[in-house]
Coordinates of C-alpha atoms in Angstrom, one line a residue:
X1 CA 75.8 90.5 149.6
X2 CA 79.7 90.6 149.8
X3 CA 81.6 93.4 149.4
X4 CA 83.2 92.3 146.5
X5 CA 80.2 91.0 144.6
X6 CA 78.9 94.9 145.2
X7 CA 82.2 96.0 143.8
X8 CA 81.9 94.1 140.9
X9 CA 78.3 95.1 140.0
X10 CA 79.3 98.8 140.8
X11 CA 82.5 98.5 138.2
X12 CA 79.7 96.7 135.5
X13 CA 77.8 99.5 136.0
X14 CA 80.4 101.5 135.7
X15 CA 81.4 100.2 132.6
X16 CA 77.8 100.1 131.0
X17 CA 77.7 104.1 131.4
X18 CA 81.1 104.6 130.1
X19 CA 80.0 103.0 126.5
X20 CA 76.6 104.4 126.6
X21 CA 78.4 108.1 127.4
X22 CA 81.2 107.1 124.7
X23 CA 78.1 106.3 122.8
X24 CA 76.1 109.4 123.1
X25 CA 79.4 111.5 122.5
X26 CA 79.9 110.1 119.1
X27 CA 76.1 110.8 118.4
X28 CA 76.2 114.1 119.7
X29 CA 79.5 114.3 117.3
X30 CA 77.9 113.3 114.1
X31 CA 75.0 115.2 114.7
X32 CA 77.5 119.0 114.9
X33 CA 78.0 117.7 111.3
X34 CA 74.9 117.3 110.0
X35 CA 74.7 113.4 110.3
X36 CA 71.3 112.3 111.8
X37 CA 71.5 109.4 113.9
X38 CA 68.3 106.7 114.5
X39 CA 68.0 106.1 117.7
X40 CA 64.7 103.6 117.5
X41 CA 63.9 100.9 115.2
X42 CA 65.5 98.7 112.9
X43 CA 67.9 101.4 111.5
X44 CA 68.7 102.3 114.5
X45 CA 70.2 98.9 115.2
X46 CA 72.1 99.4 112.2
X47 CA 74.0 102.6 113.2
X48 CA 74.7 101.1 116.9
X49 CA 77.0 98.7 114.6
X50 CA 78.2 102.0 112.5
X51 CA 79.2 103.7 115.8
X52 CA 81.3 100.6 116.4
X53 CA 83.6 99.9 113.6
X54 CA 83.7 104.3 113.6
X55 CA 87.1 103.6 115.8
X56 CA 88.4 101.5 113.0
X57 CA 88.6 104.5 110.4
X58 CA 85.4 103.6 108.7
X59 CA 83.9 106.9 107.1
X60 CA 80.3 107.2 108.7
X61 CA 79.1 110.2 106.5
X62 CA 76.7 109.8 103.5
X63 CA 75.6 112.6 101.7
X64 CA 75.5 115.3 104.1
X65 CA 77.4 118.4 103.0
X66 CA 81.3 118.4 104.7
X67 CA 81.2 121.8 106.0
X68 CA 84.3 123.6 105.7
X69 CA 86.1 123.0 108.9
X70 CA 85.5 119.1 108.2
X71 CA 88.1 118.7 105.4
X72 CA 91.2 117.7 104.8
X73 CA 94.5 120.4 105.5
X74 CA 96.0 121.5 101.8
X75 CA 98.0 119.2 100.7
X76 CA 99.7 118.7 97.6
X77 CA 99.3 114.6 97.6
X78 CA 95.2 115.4 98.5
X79 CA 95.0 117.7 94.8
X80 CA 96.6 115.8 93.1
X81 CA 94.2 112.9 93.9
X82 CA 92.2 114.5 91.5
X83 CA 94.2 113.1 88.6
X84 CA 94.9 110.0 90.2
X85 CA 91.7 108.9 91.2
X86 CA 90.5 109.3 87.7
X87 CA 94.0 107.3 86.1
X88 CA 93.5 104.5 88.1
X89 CA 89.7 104.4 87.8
X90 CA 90.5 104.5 83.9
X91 CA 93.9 101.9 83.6
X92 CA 91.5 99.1 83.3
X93 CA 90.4 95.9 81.2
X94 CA 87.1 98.2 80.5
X95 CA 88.7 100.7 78.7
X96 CA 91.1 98.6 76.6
X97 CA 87.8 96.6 75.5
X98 CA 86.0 99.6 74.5
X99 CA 88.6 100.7 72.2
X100 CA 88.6 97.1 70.6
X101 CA 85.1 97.9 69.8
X102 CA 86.4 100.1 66.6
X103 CA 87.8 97.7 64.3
X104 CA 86.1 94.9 65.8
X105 CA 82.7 96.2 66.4
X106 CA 82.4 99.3 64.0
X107 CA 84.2 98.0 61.1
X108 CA 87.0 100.9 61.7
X109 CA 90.7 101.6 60.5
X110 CA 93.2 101.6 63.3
X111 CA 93.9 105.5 62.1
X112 CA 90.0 106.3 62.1
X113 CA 89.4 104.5 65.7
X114 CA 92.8 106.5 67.2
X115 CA 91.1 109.6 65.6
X116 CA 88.0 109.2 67.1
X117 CA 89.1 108.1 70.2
X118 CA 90.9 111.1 70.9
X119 CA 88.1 113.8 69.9
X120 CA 85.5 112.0 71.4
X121 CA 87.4 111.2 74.5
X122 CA 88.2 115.2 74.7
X123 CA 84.4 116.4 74.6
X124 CA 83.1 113.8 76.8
X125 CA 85.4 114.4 80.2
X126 CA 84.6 118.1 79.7
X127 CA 81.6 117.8 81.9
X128 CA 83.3 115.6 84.5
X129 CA 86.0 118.0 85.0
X130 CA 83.9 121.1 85.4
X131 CA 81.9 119.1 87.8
X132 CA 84.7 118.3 89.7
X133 CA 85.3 121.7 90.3
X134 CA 81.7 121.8 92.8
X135 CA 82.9 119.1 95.2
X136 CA 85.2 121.5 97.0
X137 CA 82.5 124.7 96.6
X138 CA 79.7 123.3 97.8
X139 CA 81.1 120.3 100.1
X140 CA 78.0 118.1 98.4
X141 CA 78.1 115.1 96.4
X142 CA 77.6 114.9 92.7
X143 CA 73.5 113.7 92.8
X144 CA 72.8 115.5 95.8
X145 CA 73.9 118.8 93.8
X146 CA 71.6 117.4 90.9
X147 CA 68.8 118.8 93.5
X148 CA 69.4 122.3 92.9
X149 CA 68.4 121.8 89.1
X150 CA 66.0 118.7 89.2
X151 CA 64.0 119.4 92.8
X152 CA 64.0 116.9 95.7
X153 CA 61.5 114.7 94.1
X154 CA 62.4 115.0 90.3
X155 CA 66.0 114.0 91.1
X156 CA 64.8 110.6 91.7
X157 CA 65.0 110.3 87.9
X158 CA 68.5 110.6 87.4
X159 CA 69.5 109.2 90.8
X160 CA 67.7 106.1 89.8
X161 CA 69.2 105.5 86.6
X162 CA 73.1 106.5 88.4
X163 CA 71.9 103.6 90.8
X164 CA 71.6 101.0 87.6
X165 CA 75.0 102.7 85.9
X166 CA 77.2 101.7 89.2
X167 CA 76.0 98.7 89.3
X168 CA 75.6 97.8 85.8
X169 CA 79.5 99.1 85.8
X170 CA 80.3 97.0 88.8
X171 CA 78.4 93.8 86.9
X172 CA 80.3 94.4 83.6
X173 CA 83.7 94.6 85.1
X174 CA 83.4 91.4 87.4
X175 CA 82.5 88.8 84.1
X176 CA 85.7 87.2 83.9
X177 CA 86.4 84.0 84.0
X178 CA 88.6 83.2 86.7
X179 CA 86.5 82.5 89.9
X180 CA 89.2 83.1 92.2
X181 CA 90.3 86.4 91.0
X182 CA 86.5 87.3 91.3
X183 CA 86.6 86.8 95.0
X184 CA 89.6 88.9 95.3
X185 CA 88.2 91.7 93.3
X186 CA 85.0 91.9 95.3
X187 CA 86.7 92.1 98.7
X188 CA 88.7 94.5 97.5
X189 CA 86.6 96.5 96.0
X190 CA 83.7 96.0 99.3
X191 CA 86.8 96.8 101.9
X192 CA 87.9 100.3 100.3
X193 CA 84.2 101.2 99.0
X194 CA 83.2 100.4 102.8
X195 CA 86.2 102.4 104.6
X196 CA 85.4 105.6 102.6
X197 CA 86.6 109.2 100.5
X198 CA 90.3 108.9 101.9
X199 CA 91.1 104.8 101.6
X200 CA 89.1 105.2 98.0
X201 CA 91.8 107.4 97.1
X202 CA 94.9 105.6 98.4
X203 CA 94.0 102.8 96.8
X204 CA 93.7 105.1 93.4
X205 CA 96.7 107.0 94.2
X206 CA 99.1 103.9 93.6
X207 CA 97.4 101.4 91.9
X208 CA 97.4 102.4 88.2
X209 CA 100.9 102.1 88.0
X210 CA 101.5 98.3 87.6
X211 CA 98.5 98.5 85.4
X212 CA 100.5 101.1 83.3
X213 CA 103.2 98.6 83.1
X214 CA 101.3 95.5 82.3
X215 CA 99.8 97.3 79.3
X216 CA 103.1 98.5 78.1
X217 CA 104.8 95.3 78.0
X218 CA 101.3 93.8 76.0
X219 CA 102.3 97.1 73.6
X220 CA 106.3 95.8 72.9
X221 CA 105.2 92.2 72.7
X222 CA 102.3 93.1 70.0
X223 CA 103.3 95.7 68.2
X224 CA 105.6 94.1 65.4
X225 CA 101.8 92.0 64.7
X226 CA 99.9 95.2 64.2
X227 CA 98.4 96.8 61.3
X228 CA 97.8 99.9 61.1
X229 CA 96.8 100.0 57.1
X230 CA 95.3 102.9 55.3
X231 CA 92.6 105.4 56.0
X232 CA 89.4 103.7 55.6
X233 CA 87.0 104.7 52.3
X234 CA 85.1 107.8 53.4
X235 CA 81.0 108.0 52.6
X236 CA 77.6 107.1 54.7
X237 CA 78.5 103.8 55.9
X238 CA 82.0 105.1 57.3
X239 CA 80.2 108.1 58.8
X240 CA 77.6 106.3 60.7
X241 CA 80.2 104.0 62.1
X242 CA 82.3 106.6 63.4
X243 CA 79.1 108.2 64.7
X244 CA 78.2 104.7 67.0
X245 CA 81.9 104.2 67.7
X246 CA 81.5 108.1 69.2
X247 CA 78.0 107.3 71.0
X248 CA 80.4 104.6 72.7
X249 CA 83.1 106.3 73.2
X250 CA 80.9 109.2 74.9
X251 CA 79.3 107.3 77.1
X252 CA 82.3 105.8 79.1
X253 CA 84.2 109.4 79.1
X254 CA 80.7 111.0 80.2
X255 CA 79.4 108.7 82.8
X256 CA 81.8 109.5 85.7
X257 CA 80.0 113.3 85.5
X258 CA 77.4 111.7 87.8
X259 CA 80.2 111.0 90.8
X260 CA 82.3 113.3 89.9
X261 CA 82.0 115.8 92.9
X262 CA 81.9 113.0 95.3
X263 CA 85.5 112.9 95.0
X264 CA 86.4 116.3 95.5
X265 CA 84.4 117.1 98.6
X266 CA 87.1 116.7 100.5
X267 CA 89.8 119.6 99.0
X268 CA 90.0 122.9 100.9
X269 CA 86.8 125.6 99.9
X270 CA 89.3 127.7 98.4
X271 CA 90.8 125.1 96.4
X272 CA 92.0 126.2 92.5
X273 CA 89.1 125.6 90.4
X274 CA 92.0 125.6 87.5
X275 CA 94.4 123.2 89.0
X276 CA 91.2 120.7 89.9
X277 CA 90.1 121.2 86.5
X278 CA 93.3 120.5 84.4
X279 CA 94.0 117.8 87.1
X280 CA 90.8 116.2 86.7
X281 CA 90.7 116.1 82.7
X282 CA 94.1 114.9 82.8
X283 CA 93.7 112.0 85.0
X284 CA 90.3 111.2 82.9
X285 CA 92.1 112.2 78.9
X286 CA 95.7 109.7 79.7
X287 CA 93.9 106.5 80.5
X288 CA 90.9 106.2 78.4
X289 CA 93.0 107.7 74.9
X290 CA 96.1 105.6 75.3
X291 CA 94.6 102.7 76.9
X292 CA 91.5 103.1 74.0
X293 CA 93.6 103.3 71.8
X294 CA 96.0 100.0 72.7
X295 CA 92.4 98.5 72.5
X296 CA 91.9 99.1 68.8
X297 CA 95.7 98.3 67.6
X298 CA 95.9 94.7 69.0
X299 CA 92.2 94.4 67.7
X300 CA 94.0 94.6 64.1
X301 CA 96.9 92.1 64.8
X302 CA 97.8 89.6 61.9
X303 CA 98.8 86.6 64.0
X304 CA 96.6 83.9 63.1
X305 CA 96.8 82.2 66.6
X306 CA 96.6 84.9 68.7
X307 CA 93.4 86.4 66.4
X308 CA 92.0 83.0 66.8
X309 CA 92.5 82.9 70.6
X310 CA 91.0 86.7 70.2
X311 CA 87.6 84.6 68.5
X312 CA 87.3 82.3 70.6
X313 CA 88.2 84.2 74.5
X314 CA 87.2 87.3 74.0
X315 CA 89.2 90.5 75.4
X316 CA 91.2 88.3 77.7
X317 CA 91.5 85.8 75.0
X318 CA 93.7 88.8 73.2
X319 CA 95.4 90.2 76.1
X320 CA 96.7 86.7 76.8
X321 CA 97.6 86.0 73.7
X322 CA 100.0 89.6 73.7
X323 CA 101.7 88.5 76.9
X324 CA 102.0 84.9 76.2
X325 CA 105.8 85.7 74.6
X326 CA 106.6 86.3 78.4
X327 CA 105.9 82.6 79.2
X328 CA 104.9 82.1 83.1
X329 CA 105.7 85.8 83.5
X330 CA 102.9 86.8 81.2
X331 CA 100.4 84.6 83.3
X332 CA 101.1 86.4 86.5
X333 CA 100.8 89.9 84.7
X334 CA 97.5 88.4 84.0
X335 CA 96.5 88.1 86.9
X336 CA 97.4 91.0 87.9
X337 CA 95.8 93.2 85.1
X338 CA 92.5 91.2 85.9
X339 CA 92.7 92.9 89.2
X340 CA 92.5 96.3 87.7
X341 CA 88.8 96.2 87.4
X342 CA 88.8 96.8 91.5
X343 CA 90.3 100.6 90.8
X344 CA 87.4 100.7 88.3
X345 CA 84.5 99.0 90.8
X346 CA 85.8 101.1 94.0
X347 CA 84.1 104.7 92.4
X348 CA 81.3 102.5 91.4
X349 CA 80.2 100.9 94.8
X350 CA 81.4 104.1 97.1
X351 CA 79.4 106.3 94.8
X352 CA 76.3 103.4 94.2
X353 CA 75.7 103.7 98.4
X354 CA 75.8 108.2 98.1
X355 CA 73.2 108.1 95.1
X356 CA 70.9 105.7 96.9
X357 CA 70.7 108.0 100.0
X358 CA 69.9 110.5 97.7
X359 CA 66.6 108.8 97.0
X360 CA 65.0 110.6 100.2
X361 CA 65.1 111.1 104.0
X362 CA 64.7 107.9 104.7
X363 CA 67.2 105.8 102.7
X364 CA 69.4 108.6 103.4
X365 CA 68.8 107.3 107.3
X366 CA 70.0 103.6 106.0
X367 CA 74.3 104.0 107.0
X368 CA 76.7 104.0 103.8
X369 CA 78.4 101.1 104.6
X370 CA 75.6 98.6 104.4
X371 CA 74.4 100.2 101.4
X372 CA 77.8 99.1 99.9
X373 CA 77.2 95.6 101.1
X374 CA 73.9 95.8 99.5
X375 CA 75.3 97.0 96.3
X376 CA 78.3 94.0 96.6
X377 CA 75.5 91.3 96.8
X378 CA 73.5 92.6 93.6
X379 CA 76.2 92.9 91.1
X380 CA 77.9 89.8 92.0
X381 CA 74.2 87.5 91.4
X382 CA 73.7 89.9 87.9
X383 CA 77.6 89.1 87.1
X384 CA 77.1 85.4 87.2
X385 CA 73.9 85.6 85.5
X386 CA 75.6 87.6 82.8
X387 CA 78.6 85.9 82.1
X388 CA 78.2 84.9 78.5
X389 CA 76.8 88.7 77.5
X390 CA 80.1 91.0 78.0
X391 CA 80.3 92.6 75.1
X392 CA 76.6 93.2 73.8
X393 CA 76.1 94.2 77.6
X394 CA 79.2 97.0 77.5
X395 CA 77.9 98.3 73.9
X396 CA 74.4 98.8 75.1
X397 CA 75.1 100.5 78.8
X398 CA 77.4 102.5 77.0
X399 CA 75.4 104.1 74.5
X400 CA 72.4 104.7 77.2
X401 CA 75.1 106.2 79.3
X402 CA 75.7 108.4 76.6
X403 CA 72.7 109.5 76.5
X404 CA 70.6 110.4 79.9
X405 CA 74.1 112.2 80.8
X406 CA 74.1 114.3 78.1
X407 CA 70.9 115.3 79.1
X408 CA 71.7 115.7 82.8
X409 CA 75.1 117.5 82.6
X410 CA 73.2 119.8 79.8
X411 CA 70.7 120.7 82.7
X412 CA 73.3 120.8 85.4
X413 CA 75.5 123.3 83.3
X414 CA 72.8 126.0 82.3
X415 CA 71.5 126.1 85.6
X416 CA 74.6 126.8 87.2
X417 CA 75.6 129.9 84.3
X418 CA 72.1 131.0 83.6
X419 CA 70.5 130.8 86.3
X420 CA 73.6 131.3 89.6
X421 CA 75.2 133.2 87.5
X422 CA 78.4 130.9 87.6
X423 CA 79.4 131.4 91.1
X424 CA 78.7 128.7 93.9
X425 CA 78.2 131.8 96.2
X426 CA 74.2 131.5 94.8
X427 CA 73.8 128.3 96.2
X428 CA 73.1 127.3 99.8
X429 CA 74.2 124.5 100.0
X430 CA 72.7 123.7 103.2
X431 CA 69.3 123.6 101.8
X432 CA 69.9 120.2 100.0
X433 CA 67.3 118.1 102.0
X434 CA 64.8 120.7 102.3
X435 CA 62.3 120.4 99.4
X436 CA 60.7 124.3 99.8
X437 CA 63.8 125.6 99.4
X438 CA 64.8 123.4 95.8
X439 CA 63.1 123.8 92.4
X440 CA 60.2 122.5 91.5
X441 CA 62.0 120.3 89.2
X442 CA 59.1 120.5 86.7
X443 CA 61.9 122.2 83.7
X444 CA 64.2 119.9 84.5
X445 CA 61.7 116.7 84.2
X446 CA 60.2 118.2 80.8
X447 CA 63.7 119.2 79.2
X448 CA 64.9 115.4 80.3
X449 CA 61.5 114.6 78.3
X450 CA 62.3 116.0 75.5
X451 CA 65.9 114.9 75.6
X452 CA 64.7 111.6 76.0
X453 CA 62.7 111.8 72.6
X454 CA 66.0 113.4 71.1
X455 CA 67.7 110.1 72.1
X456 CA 64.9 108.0 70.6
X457 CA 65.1 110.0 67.3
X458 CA 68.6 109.6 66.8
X459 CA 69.8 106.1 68.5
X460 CA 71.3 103.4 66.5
X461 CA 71.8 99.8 68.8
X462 CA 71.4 96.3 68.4
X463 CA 68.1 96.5 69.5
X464 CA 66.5 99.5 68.1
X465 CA 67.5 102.0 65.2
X466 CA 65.7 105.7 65.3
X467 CA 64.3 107.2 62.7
X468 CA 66.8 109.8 61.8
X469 CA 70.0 107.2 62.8
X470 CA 68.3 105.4 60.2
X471 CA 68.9 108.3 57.5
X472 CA 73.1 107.8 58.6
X473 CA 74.3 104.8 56.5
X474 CA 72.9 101.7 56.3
X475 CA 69.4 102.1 57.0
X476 CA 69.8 98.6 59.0
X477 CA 72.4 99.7 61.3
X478 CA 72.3 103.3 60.9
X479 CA 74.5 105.9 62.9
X480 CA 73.8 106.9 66.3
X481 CA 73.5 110.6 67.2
X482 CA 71.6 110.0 69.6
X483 CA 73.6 111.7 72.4
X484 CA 74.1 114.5 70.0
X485 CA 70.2 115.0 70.1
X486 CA 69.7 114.1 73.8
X487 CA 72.1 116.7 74.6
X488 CA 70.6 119.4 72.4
X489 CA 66.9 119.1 73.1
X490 CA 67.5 119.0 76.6
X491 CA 69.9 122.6 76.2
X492 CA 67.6 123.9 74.0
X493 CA 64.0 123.4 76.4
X494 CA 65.4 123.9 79.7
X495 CA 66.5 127.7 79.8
X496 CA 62.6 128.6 78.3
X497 CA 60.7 126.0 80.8
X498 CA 63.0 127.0 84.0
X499 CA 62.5 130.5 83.2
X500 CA 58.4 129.9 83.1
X501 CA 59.4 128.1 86.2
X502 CA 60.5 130.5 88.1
X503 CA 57.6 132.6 87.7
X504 CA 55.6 130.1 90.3
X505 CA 58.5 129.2 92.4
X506 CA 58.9 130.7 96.0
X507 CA 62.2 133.1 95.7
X508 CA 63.2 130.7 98.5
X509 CA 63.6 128.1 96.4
X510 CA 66.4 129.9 95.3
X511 CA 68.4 131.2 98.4
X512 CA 71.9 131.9 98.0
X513 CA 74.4 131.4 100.6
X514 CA 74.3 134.1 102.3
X515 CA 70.6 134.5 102.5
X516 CA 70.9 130.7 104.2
X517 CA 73.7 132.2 106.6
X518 CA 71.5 135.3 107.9
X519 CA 68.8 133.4 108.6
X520 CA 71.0 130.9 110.6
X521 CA 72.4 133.6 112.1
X522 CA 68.9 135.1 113.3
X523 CA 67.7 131.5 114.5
X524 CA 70.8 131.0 116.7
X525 CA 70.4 134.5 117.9
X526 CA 66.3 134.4 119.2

């Protein structure tokens, strides 16, 4: 053989060991963080193509904790994400639709559906905001933290149902008409959900602001049509529609407390629990009450034509008919605000790919990123199979949103001040994929249980009318306190079955951070 031909082999060799070392470096990498790479089977094949596009700034962690060394420096831009992310996720067609959903819907004043808009807004984003507040505490994702209340297996409840709320979300927002701005919004929405926490959030950061715009001009161009008339009648009827309106209302403020945290994971330990806080319910409050509340004035405009393109096209009948005054202008700002629904999808897909992996050991070995593909290719078939049902579709996830997440953040909450005494300190965070050291989950599955028969009491839908939302109005329709019931049943059940609970549990299963650390400290040391 000639020398060269050796040569060359020798350098192909060479080469081969270089990217198999480069290989083993970054596994050896992941696996100091807690990220367990499959190095047989078919998954296995999958993260060989994870470790590749690694270089290109794709985020490779799923729901393993970020420990704190991991995070970002303090920065001032990375807080005040927390507002932004939640401003941008909020400036959106959705939210101008749902507060359409007063007059149009409900049978509401303007001055009842502002009213209502704003209380209702204000109790619901309460959760969200003090769940915010864990990301940075315990460096774990919103439904992996749901394990330290609901157990390793129990979870699977609410992880399931977050699974069919980001993509029923995801569907909901992609029914528009336009097939091309479809395409654009889904590889948007698939190209940030699929880089990850930081390109998530510099997409948020900016991209409210034209959307801002776009709804301010609609405002100048509609208001003179507007009426804002009296205060309604007051009585049962009234009641009962301000009661659904609220189910409604509560549902879309309430169902980001089941990604909240995964959002925040990010911020220094020691970040101010009060500045993420005010941040967060700020960025969450701005949006959904002035955007909501846009929604329900142009519902009430007097213009014959642009009420009868309203009939006839729906929401984006209406908002074109507002920003047709601005000619060709008003087309492109169209456009434009039809691409909001991508700072609305991003949270749903990045968070849709988390809460799967949350489903057990082995999904959690299936990589993010294809998890968001997977996610991408089930709401875009369910979107075109949908098209014609927007509205009855948003009324209906809504009002379920309302309530399984009143039951979960009841849960959530009571654990954390009844039972850790408020302080992340008595959680170990590292335990999150070990089942002996979780609850049983058994107080958390029969307070969900009765919250669920709460919920049944008290719901008022299209499709089914409880027995006591019947006793609300009309006995037809009925008002919906559903969530009001889901909420309490569930707080009322789960401090007495949690503490029976405890009485059979292992004290492991509650093992506090320090605990975790010394016995860390004594495996590392033998």
């Amino acid at each position: 053989m000639a020398k060269e031909d050796m040569l060359s082999i020798s350098e192909k060799g060479s080469e081969k060991d270089t990217a198999h070392a480069s290989i083993d470096v970054q596994e050896a990498g992941f696996e100091a963080q807690g990220i367990h790479v499959p190095t047989t089977g078919f998954v296995a094949k999958l993260w060989r193509a994870v470790l590749f596009i690694d270089k290109f700034g794709v985020e490779v962690r799923g729901i393993e904790r970020v420990r704190p060394e991991d995070r970002s420096p303090r920065s001032v831009a990375d807080l005040l994400d927390s507002a932004t992310m939640w401003l941008a996720a909020n400036s959106t067609i959705s939210t101008f639709s749902l507060g359409t959903l007063g007059p149009s819907t409900f049978e509401l004043g303007l001055k009842e559906s502002c009213l209502a808009i704003l209380f209702f807004n204000l109790l619901a984003t309460l959760p969200v905001a003090y769940f915010a507040v864990w990301g940075p505490r315990l460096g774990l994702r919103q439904m992996t933290i749901s394990r330290f209340s609901f157990g390793y297996y129990c979870a699977w409840f609410p992880v399931v149902l977050n699974v069919i709320a980001c993509i029923g979300w995801s569907t909901i927002n992609s029914i528009i008409p336009e097939a091309a701005a479809i395409v654009v919004i889904v590889l948007l929405t698939a190209t940030f959900a699929l880089f990850g926490y930081r390109y998530v959030h510099l997409y948020e950061r900016y991209s409210f602001l034209p959307v801002c715009v776009i709804f301010l001009i609609s405002l100048g161009l509609s208001a003179r049509y507007m009426d804002s008339g009296a205060f309604a009648a007051s009585g049962p009827v009234e009641a009962a529609n301000i009661l659904s309106f609220g189910a409604a209302l509560v549902g879309f403020g309430i169902g980001w407390s089941s990604l909240a945290a995964d959002y925040t994971v990010n911020l220094p330990e020691d970040v101010s629990s009060k500045a993420v806080f005010w941040l967060t319910y700020a960025g969450l409050n701005l949006p959904c009450i002035l955007i909501e509340c846009l929604g329900a004035a142009e519902a009430t405009i007097t213009r014959p034509d642009w009420q009868a393109r309203y009939v006839s096209g729906g929401i984006g009948g209406l908002l074109a008919a507002t920003l047709s005054p601005a000619k060709g202008f008003g087309q492109f700002l169209q456009v434009l605000l039809a691409l909001s629904i991508v700072g609305n999808n991003i949270p749903n897909m990045y968070s849709f790919a988390l809460t799967f992996q949350v489903l057990g050991r082995r999904a959690q070995l299936v990589p993010r990123v294809f998890l968001v593909l997977l996610g991408t290719v089930v709401y875009i078939v369910l979107a075109i199979v949908g098209a014609t049902h927007f509205e009855a579709w948003l009324d209906t996830l809504l009002v379920l949103l309302s309530y399984w997440l009143a039951i979960f953040s009841a849960i959530l909450i009571e654990e954390h001040l009844i039972f850790r005494g408020g302080r992340s300190s008595n959680y170990n965070s590292d335990d999150y994929n070990k089942p002996q050291h979780l609850p049983l989950g058994v107080a958390a599955a029969f307070a969900t249980g009765c919250g669920i028969m709460g919920a049944v009491l008290g719901m008022a839908t299209q499709w089914y009318v409880g027995v006591l939302g019947a006793k609300i109005g009309d006995p037809a329709f009925g008002g919906d306190i559903g969530f009001e019931l889901s909420c309490t049943f569930s707080a009322i059940v789960y401090p007495i079955a949690r503490y029976i609970e405890r009485r059979f549990e292992s004290p492991a299963c509650m093992r506090t951070a320090a605990e975790g650390a010394a016995e860390y400290a004594a495996t590392e040391k033998h």
